[in-house]
Amino acid sequence: MASAPGDRLLRVGIVVTVIGLLLSAVALLPLVFPDLELPGAWWFLSMITGVGLALVIFGLIRASRARRGDRVP
């Protein structure tokens, strides 16, 4: 069964978003444990969440454009 256009982009975007959210949770650990000190790279890695959300949005746009072309008159 062939997947619809944009499905793979949506799946990748969801995985990247979840990874970014986990990295964000790690980056916020010093707020809970004040003695913990993390390098600044964790803040950069937490920005992957936005990349994942952008991939999801582009996947939705691609799927909707493909669906619009499938209409039967």
PDB file of N, CA, C, O and CB in Angstrom:
ATOM      1  N   MET A   1       0.846  -1.181   0.000  1.00  0.00           N
ATOM      2  CA  MET A   1       0.000   0.000   0.000  1.00  0.00           C
ATOM      3  C   MET A   1       0.889   1.240   0.000  1.00  0.00           C
ATOM      4  O   MET A   1       1.773   1.379   0.845  1.00  0.00           O
ATOM      5  CB  MET A   1      -0.961   0.000   1.223  1.00  0.00           C
ATOM      6  N   ALA A   2       0.654   2.116  -0.928  1.00  0.00           N
ATOM      7  CA  ALA A   2       1.448   3.337  -1.038  1.00  0.00           C
ATOM      8  C   ALA A   2       0.937   4.373  -0.043  1.00  0.00           C
ATOM      9  O   ALA A   2      -0.268   4.517   0.162  1.00  0.00           O
ATOM     10  CB  ALA A   2       1.401   3.897  -2.481  1.00  0.00           C
ATOM     11  N   SER A   3       1.855   5.073   0.555  1.00  0.00           N
ATOM     12  CA  SER A   3       1.449   6.112   1.499  1.00  0.00           C
ATOM     13  C   SER A   3       1.172   7.413   0.741  1.00  0.00           C
ATOM     14  O   SER A   3       1.733   7.671  -0.324  1.00  0.00           O
ATOM     15  CB  SER A   3       2.542   6.330   2.586  1.00  0.00           C
ATOM     16  N   ALA A   4       0.309   8.201   1.318  1.00  0.00           N
ATOM     17  CA  ALA A   4      -0.058   9.468   0.707  1.00  0.00           C
ATOM     18  C   ALA A   4       1.117  10.440   0.790  1.00  0.00           C
ATOM     19  O   ALA A   4       1.949  10.331   1.690  1.00  0.00           O
ATOM     20  CB  ALA A   4      -1.309  10.063   1.389  1.00  0.00           C
ATOM     21  N   PRO A   5       1.188  11.391  -0.148  1.00  0.00           N
ATOM     22  CA  PRO A   5       2.262  12.395  -0.078  1.00  0.00           C
ATOM     23  C   PRO A   5       2.176  13.174   1.230  1.00  0.00           C
ATOM     24  O   PRO A   5       1.095  13.590   1.648  1.00  0.00           O
ATOM     25  CB  PRO A   5       2.186  13.367  -1.284  1.00  0.00           C
ATOM     26  N   GLY A   6       3.286  13.358   1.848  1.00  0.00           N
ATOM     27  CA  GLY A   6       3.325  14.101   3.099  1.00  0.00           C
ATOM     28  C   GLY A   6       3.285  13.217   4.333  1.00  0.00           C
ATOM     29  O   GLY A   6       3.589  13.687   5.429  1.00  0.00           O
ATOM     30  N   ASP A   7       2.915  11.934   4.184  1.00  0.00           N
ATOM     31  CA  ASP A   7       2.835  11.044   5.343  1.00  0.00           C
ATOM     32  C   ASP A   7       4.203  10.827   5.982  1.00  0.00           C
ATOM     33  O   ASP A   7       4.340  10.886   7.204  1.00  0.00           O
ATOM     34  CB  ASP A   7       2.235   9.701   4.937  1.00  0.00           C
ATOM     35  N   ARG A   8       5.199  10.580   5.166  1.00  0.00           N
ATOM     36  CA  ARG A   8       6.542  10.355   5.711  1.00  0.00           C
ATOM     37  C   ARG A   8       7.056  11.610   6.404  1.00  0.00           C
ATOM     38  O   ARG A   8       7.692  11.534   7.455  1.00  0.00           O
ATOM     39  CB  ARG A   8       7.516   9.928   4.598  1.00  0.00           C
ATOM     40  N   LEU A   9       6.775  12.764   5.807  1.00  0.00           N
ATOM     41  CA  LEU A   9       7.195  14.033   6.408  1.00  0.00           C
ATOM     42  C   LEU A   9       6.506  14.255   7.757  1.00  0.00           C
ATOM     43  O   LEU A   9       7.123  14.753   8.699  1.00  0.00           O
ATOM     44  CB  LEU A   9       6.886  15.205   5.456  1.00  0.00           C
ATOM     45  N   LEU A  10       5.231  13.886   7.844  1.00  0.00           N
ATOM     46  CA  LEU A  10       4.506  13.994   9.112  1.00  0.00           C
ATOM     47  C   LEU A  10       5.108  13.077  10.171  1.00  0.00           C
ATOM     48  O   LEU A  10       5.299  13.491  11.315  1.00  0.00           O
ATOM     49  CB  LEU A  10       3.025  13.660   8.910  1.00  0.00           C
ATOM     50  N   ARG A  11       5.404  11.840   9.798  1.00  0.00           N
ATOM     51  CA  ARG A  11       5.966  10.892  10.764  1.00  0.00           C
ATOM     52  C   ARG A  11       7.325  11.347  11.269  1.00  0.00           C
ATOM     53  O   ARG A  11       7.601  11.290  12.467  1.00  0.00           O
ATOM     54  CB  ARG A  11       6.085   9.508  10.141  1.00  0.00           C
ATOM     55  N   VAL A  12       8.172  11.797  10.352  1.00  0.00           N
ATOM     56  CA  VAL A  12       9.498  12.285  10.747  1.00  0.00           C
ATOM     57  C   VAL A  12       9.354  13.513  11.643  1.00  0.00           C
ATOM     58  O   VAL A  12      10.068  13.648  12.636  1.00  0.00           O
ATOM     59  CB  VAL A  12      10.357  12.622   9.498  1.00  0.00           C
ATOM     60  N   GLY A  13       8.435  14.403  11.293  1.00  0.00           N
ATOM     61  CA  GLY A  13       8.204  15.601  12.096  1.00  0.00           C
ATOM     62  C   GLY A  13       7.736  15.280  13.504  1.00  0.00           C
ATOM     63  O   GLY A  13       8.142  15.941  14.460  1.00  0.00           O
ATOM     64  N   ILE A  14       6.885  14.271  13.637  1.00  0.00           N
ATOM     65  CA  ILE A  14       6.410  13.890  14.963  1.00  0.00           C
ATOM     66  C   ILE A  14       7.551  13.335  15.799  1.00  0.00           C
ATOM     67  O   ILE A  14       7.682  13.667  16.977  1.00  0.00           O
ATOM     68  CB  ILE A  14       5.280  12.861  14.857  1.00  0.00           C
ATOM     69  N   VAL A  15       8.380  12.486  15.188  1.00  0.00           N
ATOM     70  CA  VAL A  15       9.514  11.909  15.924  1.00  0.00           C
ATOM     71  C   VAL A  15      10.494  13.006  16.347  1.00  0.00           C
ATOM     72  O   VAL A  15      10.966  13.011  17.484  1.00  0.00           O
ATOM     73  CB  VAL A  15      10.241  10.849  15.059  1.00  0.00           C
ATOM     74  N   VAL A  16      10.799  13.930  15.439  1.00  0.00           N
ATOM     75  CA  VAL A  16      11.727  15.015  15.761  1.00  0.00           C
ATOM     76  C   VAL A  16      11.152  15.910  16.854  1.00  0.00           C
ATOM     77  O   VAL A  16      11.889  16.372  17.725  1.00  0.00           O
ATOM     78  CB  VAL A  16      12.042  15.848  14.505  1.00  0.00           C
ATOM     79  N   THR A  17       9.847  16.158  16.817  1.00  0.00           N
ATOM     80  CA  THR A  17       9.217  16.974  17.848  1.00  0.00           C
ATOM     81  C   THR A  17       9.295  16.304  19.220  1.00  0.00           C
ATOM     82  O   THR A  17       9.586  16.962  20.219  1.00  0.00           O
ATOM     83  CB  THR A  17       7.761  17.250  17.483  1.00  0.00           C
ATOM     84  N   VAL A  18       9.037  15.011  19.268  1.00  0.00           N
ATOM     85  CA  VAL A  18       9.101  14.291  20.547  1.00  0.00           C
ATOM     86  C   VAL A  18      10.531  14.302  21.091  1.00  0.00           C
ATOM     87  O   VAL A  18      10.742  14.502  22.288  1.00  0.00           O
ATOM     88  CB  VAL A  18       8.601  12.829  20.378  1.00  0.00           C
ATOM     89  N   ILE A  19      11.507  14.089  20.213  1.00  0.00           N
ATOM     90  CA  ILE A  19      12.910  14.157  20.642  1.00  0.00           C
ATOM     91  C   ILE A  19      13.242  15.549  21.170  1.00  0.00           C
ATOM     92  O   ILE A  19      13.915  15.682  22.192  1.00  0.00           O
ATOM     93  CB  ILE A  19      13.855  13.791  19.475  1.00  0.00           C
ATOM     94  N   GLY A  20      12.776  16.580  20.483  1.00  0.00           N
ATOM     95  CA  GLY A  20      13.006  17.946  20.939  1.00  0.00           C
ATOM     96  C   GLY A  20      12.365  18.235  22.280  1.00  0.00           C
ATOM     97  O   GLY A  20      12.940  18.946  23.104  1.00  0.00           O
ATOM     98  N   LEU A  21      11.171  17.689  22.508  1.00  0.00           N
ATOM     99  CA  LEU A  21      10.512  17.886  23.804  1.00  0.00           C
ATOM    100  C   LEU A  21      11.274  17.193  24.928  1.00  0.00           C
ATOM    101  O   LEU A  21      11.381  17.728  26.032  1.00  0.00           O
ATOM    102  CB  LEU A  21       9.072  17.365  23.754  1.00  0.00           C
ATOM    103  N   LEU A  22      11.798  16.013  24.651  1.00  0.00           N
ATOM    104  CA  LEU A  22      12.617  15.329  25.658  1.00  0.00           C
ATOM    105  C   LEU A  22      13.892  16.116  25.957  1.00  0.00           C
ATOM    106  O   LEU A  22      14.298  16.232  27.113  1.00  0.00           O
ATOM    107  CB  LEU A  22      12.973  13.910  25.184  1.00  0.00           C
ATOM    108  N   LEU A  23      14.516  16.652  24.919  1.00  0.00           N
ATOM    109  CA  LEU A  23      15.711  17.467  25.133  1.00  0.00           C
ATOM    110  C   LEU A  23      15.382  18.750  25.888  1.00  0.00           C
ATOM    111  O   LEU A  23      16.192  19.236  26.677  1.00  0.00           O
ATOM    112  CB  LEU A  23      16.369  17.803  23.797  1.00  0.00           C
ATOM    113  N   SER A  24      14.196  19.296  25.646  1.00  0.00           N
ATOM    114  CA  SER A  24      13.772  20.481  26.394  1.00  0.00           C
ATOM    115  C   SER A  24      13.584  20.166  27.871  1.00  0.00           C
ATOM    116  O   SER A  24      13.931  20.967  28.739  1.00  0.00           O
ATOM    117  CB  SER A  24      12.476  21.042  25.812  1.00  0.00           C
ATOM    118  N   ALA A  25      13.032  18.992  28.145  1.00  0.00           N
ATOM    119  CA  ALA A  25      12.858  18.585  29.543  1.00  0.00           C
ATOM    120  C   ALA A  25      14.202  18.458  30.242  1.00  0.00           C
ATOM    121  O   ALA A  25      14.338  18.832  31.407  1.00  0.00           O
ATOM    122  CB  ALA A  25      12.095  17.255  29.628  1.00  0.00           C
ATOM    123  N   VAL A  26      15.200  17.931  29.532  1.00  0.00           N
ATOM    124  CA  VAL A  26      16.540  17.819  30.120  1.00  0.00           C
ATOM    125  C   VAL A  26      17.131  19.210  30.341  1.00  0.00           C
ATOM    126  O   VAL A  26      17.775  19.462  31.360  1.00  0.00           O
ATOM    127  CB  VAL A  26      17.472  16.972  29.210  1.00  0.00           C
ATOM    128  N   ALA A  27      16.911  20.110  29.384  1.00  0.00           N
ATOM    129  CA  ALA A  27      17.466  21.457  29.509  1.00  0.00           C
ATOM    130  C   ALA A  27      16.849  22.219  30.683  1.00  0.00           C
ATOM    131  O   ALA A  27      17.475  23.126  31.231  1.00  0.00           O
ATOM    132  CB  ALA A  27      17.249  22.236  28.215  1.00  0.00           C
ATOM    133  N   LEU A  28      15.634  21.858  31.068  1.00  0.00           N
ATOM    134  CA  LEU A  28      14.960  22.535  32.184  1.00  0.00           C
ATOM    135  C   LEU A  28      15.244  21.902  33.542  1.00  0.00           C
ATOM    136  O   LEU A  28      14.784  22.410  34.564  1.00  0.00           O
ATOM    137  CB  LEU A  28      13.477  22.545  31.947  1.00  0.00           C
ATOM    138  N   LEU A  29      15.983  20.818  33.569  1.00  0.00           N
ATOM    139  CA  LEU A  29      16.302  20.155  34.836  1.00  0.00           C
ATOM    140  C   LEU A  29      16.994  21.070  35.855  1.00  0.00           C
ATOM    141  O   LEU A  29      16.731  20.927  37.049  1.00  0.00           O
ATOM    142  CB  LEU A  29      17.177  18.962  34.567  1.00  0.00           C
ATOM    143  N   PRO A  30      17.868  22.004  35.444  1.00  0.00           N
ATOM    144  CA  PRO A  30      18.473  22.882  36.446  1.00  0.00           C
ATOM    145  C   PRO A  30      17.469  23.761  37.197  1.00  0.00           C
ATOM    146  O   PRO A  30      17.791  24.272  38.270  1.00  0.00           O
ATOM    147  CB  PRO A  30      19.488  23.757  35.785  1.00  0.00           C
ATOM    148  N   LEU A  31      16.280  23.944  36.664  1.00  0.00           N
ATOM    149  CA  LEU A  31      15.262  24.688  37.398  1.00  0.00           C
ATOM    150  C   LEU A  31      14.722  23.879  38.576  1.00  0.00           C
ATOM    151  O   LEU A  31      14.327  24.441  39.598  1.00  0.00           O
ATOM    152  CB  LEU A  31      14.119  25.081  36.464  1.00  0.00           C
ATOM    153  N   VAL A  32      14.709  22.558  38.425  1.00  0.00           N
ATOM    154  CA  VAL A  32      14.230  21.684  39.483  1.00  0.00           C
ATOM    155  C   VAL A  32      15.350  21.358  40.466  1.00  0.00           C
ATOM    156  O   VAL A  32      15.139  21.317  41.678  1.00  0.00           O
ATOM    157  CB  VAL A  32      13.652  20.399  38.892  1.00  0.00           C
ATOM    158  N   PHE A  33      16.539  21.128  39.923  1.00  0.00           N
ATOM    159  CA  PHE A  33      17.713  20.798  40.730  1.00  0.00           C
ATOM    160  C   PHE A  33      18.738  21.919  40.576  1.00  0.00           C
ATOM    161  O   PHE A  33      19.548  21.878  39.649  1.00  0.00           O
ATOM    162  CB  PHE A  33      18.324  19.418  40.309  1.00  0.00           C
ATOM    163  N   PRO A  34      18.724  22.913  41.455  1.00  0.00           N
ATOM    164  CA  PRO A  34      19.604  24.077  41.302  1.00  0.00           C
ATOM    165  C   PRO A  34      21.096  23.743  41.319  1.00  0.00           C
ATOM    166  O   PRO A  34      21.899  24.505  40.781  1.00  0.00           O
ATOM    167  CB  PRO A  34      19.316  25.061  42.389  1.00  0.00           C
ATOM    168  N   ASP A  35      21.476  22.636  41.919  1.00  0.00           N
ATOM    169  CA  ASP A  35      22.893  22.271  41.965  1.00  0.00           C
ATOM    170  C   ASP A  35      23.382  21.704  40.637  1.00  0.00           C
ATOM    171  O   ASP A  35      24.588  21.629  40.403  1.00  0.00           O
ATOM    172  CB  ASP A  35      23.136  21.261  43.073  1.00  0.00           C
ATOM    173  N   LEU A  36      22.466  21.307  39.777  1.00  0.00           N
ATOM    174  CA  LEU A  36      22.827  20.725  38.488  1.00  0.00           C
ATOM    175  C   LEU A  36      23.202  21.833  37.513  1.00  0.00           C
ATOM    176  O   LEU A  36      22.487  22.827  37.382  1.00  0.00           O
ATOM    177  CB  LEU A  36      21.666  19.871  37.922  1.00  0.00           C
ATOM    178  N   GLU A  37      24.320  21.654  36.838  1.00  0.00           N
ATOM    179  CA  GLU A  37      24.773  22.644  35.859  1.00  0.00           C
ATOM    180  C   GLU A  37      24.999  21.946  34.528  1.00  0.00           C
ATOM    181  O   GLU A  37      25.813  21.029  34.427  1.00  0.00           O
ATOM    182  CB  GLU A  37      26.074  23.360  36.338  1.00  0.00           C
ATOM    183  N   LEU A  38      24.272  22.388  33.506  1.00  0.00           N
ATOM    184  CA  LEU A  38      24.379  21.793  32.179  1.00  0.00           C
ATOM    185  C   LEU A  38      25.026  22.782  31.213  1.00  0.00           C
ATOM    186  O   LEU A  38      24.902  23.994  31.392  1.00  0.00           O
ATOM    187  CB  LEU A  38      22.990  21.359  31.661  1.00  0.00           C
ATOM    188  N   PRO A  39      25.712  22.274  30.195  1.00  0.00           N
ATOM    189  CA  PRO A  39      26.278  23.179  29.189  1.00  0.00           C
ATOM    190  C   PRO A  39      25.178  23.854  28.366  1.00  0.00           C
ATOM    191  O   PRO A  39      24.052  23.363  28.292  1.00  0.00           O
ATOM    192  CB  PRO A  39      27.233  22.412  28.261  1.00  0.00           C
ATOM    193  N   GLY A  40      25.516  24.960  27.765  1.00  0.00           N
ATOM    194  CA  GLY A  40      24.549  25.722  26.978  1.00  0.00           C
ATOM    195  C   GLY A  40      24.070  25.015  25.733  1.00  0.00           C
ATOM    196  O   GLY A  40      23.074  25.420  25.135  1.00  0.00           O
ATOM    197  N   ALA A  41      24.766  23.960  25.331  1.00  0.00           N
ATOM    198  CA  ALA A  41      24.360  23.219  24.135  1.00  0.00           C
ATOM    199  C   ALA A  41      22.981  22.585  24.305  1.00  0.00           C
ATOM    200  O   ALA A  41      22.293  22.337  23.316  1.00  0.00           O
ATOM    201  CB  ALA A  41      25.391  22.138  23.809  1.00  0.00           C
ATOM    202  N   TRP A  42      22.570  22.321  25.542  1.00  0.00           N
ATOM    203  CA  TRP A  42      21.256  21.734  25.766  1.00  0.00           C
ATOM    204  C   TRP A  42      20.141  22.680  25.337  1.00  0.00           C
ATOM    205  O   TRP A  42      19.099  22.227  24.862  1.00  0.00           O
ATOM    206  CB  TRP A  42      21.090  21.364  27.231  1.00  0.00           C
ATOM    207  N   TRP A  43      20.339  23.976  25.493  1.00  0.00           N
ATOM    208  CA  TRP A  43      19.331  24.939  25.046  1.00  0.00           C
ATOM    209  C   TRP A  43      19.230  24.919  23.529  1.00  0.00           C
ATOM    210  O   TRP A  43      18.134  25.008  22.975  1.00  0.00           O
ATOM    211  CB  TRP A  43      19.669  26.362  25.544  1.00  0.00           C
ATOM    212  N   PHE A  44      20.365  24.804  22.859  1.00  0.00           N
ATOM    213  CA  PHE A  44      20.352  24.719  21.399  1.00  0.00           C
ATOM    214  C   PHE A  44      19.645  23.441  20.948  1.00  0.00           C
ATOM    215  O   PHE A  44      18.844  23.471  20.015  1.00  0.00           O
ATOM    216  CB  PHE A  44      21.793  24.764  20.839  1.00  0.00           C
ATOM    217  N   LEU A  45      19.939  22.322  21.607  1.00  0.00           N
ATOM    218  CA  LEU A  45      19.321  21.057  21.231  1.00  0.00           C
ATOM    219  C   LEU A  45      17.807  21.068  21.466  1.00  0.00           C
ATOM    220  O   LEU A  45      17.064  20.395  20.751  1.00  0.00           O
ATOM    221  CB  LEU A  45      19.959  19.916  22.011  1.00  0.00           C
ATOM    222  N   SER A  46      17.361  21.811  22.440  1.00  0.00           N
ATOM    223  CA  SER A  46      15.920  21.863  22.697  1.00  0.00           C
ATOM    224  C   SER A  46      15.168  22.607  21.590  1.00  0.00           C
ATOM    225  O   SER A  46      13.950  22.472  21.476  1.00  0.00           O
ATOM    226  CB  SER A  46      15.654  22.532  24.043  1.00  0.00           C
ATOM    227  N   MET A  47      15.869  23.375  20.789  1.00  0.00           N
ATOM    228  CA  MET A  47      15.230  24.088  19.685  1.00  0.00           C
ATOM    229  C   MET A  47      14.836  23.152  18.542  1.00  0.00           C
ATOM    230  O   MET A  47      14.170  23.568  17.595  1.00  0.00           O
ATOM    231  CB  MET A  47      16.158  25.170  19.164  1.00  0.00           C
ATOM    232  N   ILE A  48      15.248  21.896  18.636  1.00  0.00           N
ATOM    233  CA  ILE A  48      14.856  20.904  17.634  1.00  0.00           C
ATOM    234  C   ILE A  48      13.339  20.730  17.625  1.00  0.00           C
ATOM    235  O   ILE A  48      12.771  20.288  16.627  1.00  0.00           O
ATOM    236  CB  ILE A  48      15.551  19.550  17.907  1.00  0.00           C
ATOM    237  N   THR A  49      12.689  21.072  18.720  1.00  0.00           N
ATOM    238  CA  THR A  49      11.234  20.995  18.791  1.00  0.00           C
ATOM    239  C   THR A  49      10.593  21.832  17.684  1.00  0.00           C
ATOM    240  O   THR A  49       9.652  21.382  17.031  1.00  0.00           O
ATOM    241  CB  THR A  49      10.739  21.463  20.168  1.00  0.00           C
ATOM    242  N   GLY A  50      11.093  23.028  17.477  1.00  0.00           N
ATOM    243  CA  GLY A  50      10.553  23.899  16.426  1.00  0.00           C
ATOM    244  C   GLY A  50      10.774  23.334  15.038  1.00  0.00           C
ATOM    245  O   GLY A  50       9.926  23.488  14.159  1.00  0.00           O
ATOM    246  N   VAL A  51      11.898  22.686  14.836  1.00  0.00           N
ATOM    247  CA  VAL A  51      12.173  22.056  13.537  1.00  0.00           C
ATOM    248  C   VAL A  51      11.159  20.944  13.286  1.00  0.00           C
ATOM    249  O   VAL A  51      10.641  20.803  12.178  1.00  0.00           O
ATOM    250  CB  VAL A  51      13.627  21.492  13.486  1.00  0.00           C
ATOM    251  N   GLY A  52      10.883  20.162  14.315  1.00  0.00           N
ATOM    252  CA  GLY A  52       9.892  19.096  14.175  1.00  0.00           C
ATOM    253  C   GLY A  52       8.504  19.632  13.878  1.00  0.00           C
ATOM    254  O   GLY A  52       7.787  19.076  13.046  1.00  0.00           O
ATOM    255  N   LEU A  53       8.122  20.704  14.548  1.00  0.00           N
ATOM    256  CA  LEU A  53       6.812  21.306  14.283  1.00  0.00           C
ATOM    257  C   LEU A  53       6.729  21.852  12.856  1.00  0.00           C
ATOM    258  O   LEU A  53       5.689  21.755  12.206  1.00  0.00           O
ATOM    259  CB  LEU A  53       6.528  22.430  15.291  1.00  0.00           C
ATOM    260  N   ALA A  54       7.829  22.423  12.379  1.00  0.00           N
ATOM    261  CA  ALA A  54       7.854  22.916  10.992  1.00  0.00           C
ATOM    262  C   ALA A  54       7.697  21.760  10.008  1.00  0.00           C
ATOM    263  O   ALA A  54       6.992  21.896   9.008  1.00  0.00           O
ATOM    264  CB  ALA A  54       9.169  23.681  10.707  1.00  0.00           C
ATOM    265  N   LEU A  55       8.342  20.628  10.276  1.00  0.00           N
ATOM    266  CA  LEU A  55       8.200  19.460   9.412  1.00  0.00           C
ATOM    267  C   LEU A  55       6.760  18.956   9.398  1.00  0.00           C
ATOM    268  O   LEU A  55       6.243  18.576   8.347  1.00  0.00           O
ATOM    269  CB  LEU A  55       9.143  18.346   9.869  1.00  0.00           C
ATOM    270  N   VAL A  56       6.117  18.954  10.555  1.00  0.00           N
ATOM    271  CA  VAL A  56       4.718  18.529  10.617  1.00  0.00           C
ATOM    272  C   VAL A  56       3.839  19.461   9.793  1.00  0.00           C
ATOM    273  O   VAL A  56       2.968  18.999   9.055  1.00  0.00           O
ATOM    274  CB  VAL A  56       4.228  18.488  12.077  1.00  0.00           C
ATOM    275  N   ILE A  57       4.056  20.758   9.911  1.00  0.00           N
ATOM    276  CA  ILE A  57       3.254  21.729   9.156  1.00  0.00           C
ATOM    277  C   ILE A  57       3.460  21.553   7.663  1.00  0.00           C
ATOM    278  O   ILE A  57       2.493  21.569   6.901  1.00  0.00           O
ATOM    279  CB  ILE A  57       3.608  23.164   9.568  1.00  0.00           C
ATOM    280  N   PHE A  58       4.713  21.384   7.227  1.00  0.00           N
ATOM    281  CA  PHE A  58       4.978  21.184   5.801  1.00  0.00           C
ATOM    282  C   PHE A  58       4.377  19.866   5.313  1.00  0.00           C
ATOM    283  O   PHE A  58       3.904  19.787   4.179  1.00  0.00           O
ATOM    284  CB  PHE A  58       6.492  21.209   5.528  1.00  0.00           C
ATOM    285  N   GLY A  59       4.390  18.839   6.150  1.00  0.00           N
ATOM    286  CA  GLY A  59       3.758  17.579   5.779  1.00  0.00           C
ATOM    287  C   GLY A  59       2.257  17.723   5.609  1.00  0.00           C
ATOM    288  O   GLY A  59       1.671  17.156   4.687  1.00  0.00           O
ATOM    289  N   LEU A  60       1.631  18.490   6.509  1.00  0.00           N
ATOM    290  CA  LEU A  60       0.194  18.735   6.386  1.00  0.00           C
ATOM    291  C   LEU A  60      -0.134  19.518   5.118  1.00  0.00           C
ATOM    292  O   LEU A  60      -1.113  19.217   4.435  1.00  0.00           O
ATOM    293  CB  LEU A  60      -0.320  19.490   7.611  1.00  0.00           C
ATOM    294  N   ILE A  61       0.676  20.509   4.807  1.00  0.00           N
ATOM    295  CA  ILE A  61       0.459  21.305   3.591  1.00  0.00           C
ATOM    296  C   ILE A  61       0.609  20.430   2.354  1.00  0.00           C
ATOM    297  O   ILE A  61      -0.205  20.503   1.433  1.00  0.00           O
ATOM    298  CB  ILE A  61       1.449  22.494   3.528  1.00  0.00           C
ATOM    299  N   ARG A  62       1.653  19.600   2.335  1.00  0.00           N
ATOM    300  CA  ARG A  62       1.895  18.735   1.183  1.00  0.00           C
ATOM    301  C   ARG A  62       0.749  17.737   1.007  1.00  0.00           C
ATOM    302  O   ARG A  62       0.299  17.496  -0.113  1.00  0.00           O
ATOM    303  CB  ARG A  62       3.234  17.988   1.342  1.00  0.00           C
ATOM    304  N   ALA A  63       0.279  17.159   2.113  1.00  0.00           N
ATOM    305  CA  ALA A  63      -0.822  16.199   2.036  1.00  0.00           C
ATOM    306  C   ALA A  63      -2.111  16.866   1.570  1.00  0.00           C
ATOM    307  O   ALA A  63      -2.869  16.287   0.792  1.00  0.00           O
ATOM    308  CB  ALA A  63      -1.040  15.533   3.393  1.00  0.00           C
ATOM    309  N   SER A  64      -2.358  18.081   2.046  1.00  0.00           N
ATOM    310  CA  SER A  64      -3.590  18.769   1.641  1.00  0.00           C
ATOM    311  C   SER A  64      -3.555  19.171   0.174  1.00  0.00           C
ATOM    312  O   SER A  64      -4.576  19.118  -0.511  1.00  0.00           O
ATOM    313  CB  SER A  64      -3.816  20.005   2.508  1.00  0.00           C
ATOM    314  N   ARG A  65      -2.384  19.571  -0.310  1.00  0.00           N
ATOM    315  CA  ARG A  65      -2.279  19.916  -1.733  1.00  0.00           C
ATOM    316  C   ARG A  65      -2.455  18.688  -2.611  1.00  0.00           C
ATOM    317  O   ARG A  65      -3.075  18.773  -3.671  1.00  0.00           O
ATOM    318  CB  ARG A  65      -0.929  20.577  -2.027  1.00  0.00           C
ATOM    319  N   ALA A  66      -1.926  17.561  -2.196  1.00  0.00           N
ATOM    320  CA  ALA A  66      -2.095  16.328  -2.966  1.00  0.00           C
ATOM    321  C   ALA A  66      -3.553  15.880  -2.935  1.00  0.00           C
ATOM    322  O   ALA A  66      -4.081  15.385  -3.931  1.00  0.00           O
ATOM    323  CB  ALA A  66      -1.180  15.212  -2.417  1.00  0.00           C
ATOM    324  N   ARG A  67      -4.186  16.056  -1.801  1.00  0.00           N
ATOM    325  CA  ARG A  67      -5.588  15.657  -1.674  1.00  0.00           C
ATOM    326  C   ARG A  67      -6.497  16.542  -2.527  1.00  0.00           C
ATOM    327  O   ARG A  67      -7.480  16.072  -3.098  1.00  0.00           O
ATOM    328  CB  ARG A  67      -6.026  15.717  -0.206  1.00  0.00           C
ATOM    329  N   ARG A  68      -6.161  17.802  -2.603  1.00  0.00           N
ATOM    330  CA  ARG A  68      -6.952  18.732  -3.401  1.00  0.00           C
ATOM    331  C   ARG A  68      -6.908  18.327  -4.883  1.00  0.00           C
ATOM    332  O   ARG A  68      -7.886  18.501  -5.609  1.00  0.00           O
ATOM    333  CB  ARG A  68      -6.433  20.183  -3.215  1.00  0.00           C
ATOM    334  N   GLY A  69      -5.777  17.791  -5.316  1.00  0.00           N
ATOM    335  CA  GLY A  69      -5.649  17.370  -6.714  1.00  0.00           C
ATOM    336  C   GLY A  69      -6.337  16.050  -7.007  1.00  0.00           C
ATOM    337  O   GLY A  69      -6.510  15.699  -8.174  1.00  0.00           O
ATOM    338  N   ASP A  70      -6.741  15.301  -5.972  1.00  0.00           N
ATOM    339  CA  ASP A  70      -7.398  14.010  -6.164  1.00  0.00           C
ATOM    340  C   ASP A  70      -8.908  14.110  -6.322  1.00  0.00           C
ATOM    341  O   ASP A  70      -9.577  13.087  -6.465  1.00  0.00           O
ATOM    342  CB  ASP A  70      -7.085  13.113  -5.014  1.00  0.00           C
ATOM    343  N   ARG A  71      -9.451  15.298  -6.299  1.00  0.00           N
ATOM    344  CA  ARG A  71     -10.912  15.455  -6.385  1.00  0.00           C
ATOM    345  C   ARG A  71     -11.424  14.951  -7.731  1.00  0.00           C
ATOM    346  O   ARG A  71     -10.803  15.158  -8.774  1.00  0.00           O
ATOM    347  CB  ARG A  71     -11.317  16.936  -6.182  1.00  0.00           C
ATOM    348  N   VAL A  72     -12.546  14.299  -7.676  1.00  0.00           N
ATOM    349  CA  VAL A  72     -13.188  13.813  -8.898  1.00  0.00           C
ATOM    350  C   VAL A  72     -14.376  14.717  -9.175  1.00  0.00           C
ATOM    351  O   VAL A  72     -15.211  14.926  -8.294  1.00  0.00           O
ATOM    352  CB  VAL A  72     -13.633  12.305  -8.768  1.00  0.00           C
ATOM    353  N   PRO A  73     -14.467  15.261 -10.392  1.00  0.00           N
ATOM    354  CA  PRO A  73     -15.580  16.183 -10.693  1.00  0.00           C
ATOM    355  C   PRO A  73     -16.924  15.499 -10.759  1.00  0.00           C
ATOM    356  O   PRO A  73     -17.939  16.153 -11.002  1.00  0.00           O
ATOM    357  CB  PRO A  73     -15.330  16.884 -11.996  1.00  0.00           C
TER     358      PRO A  73
END
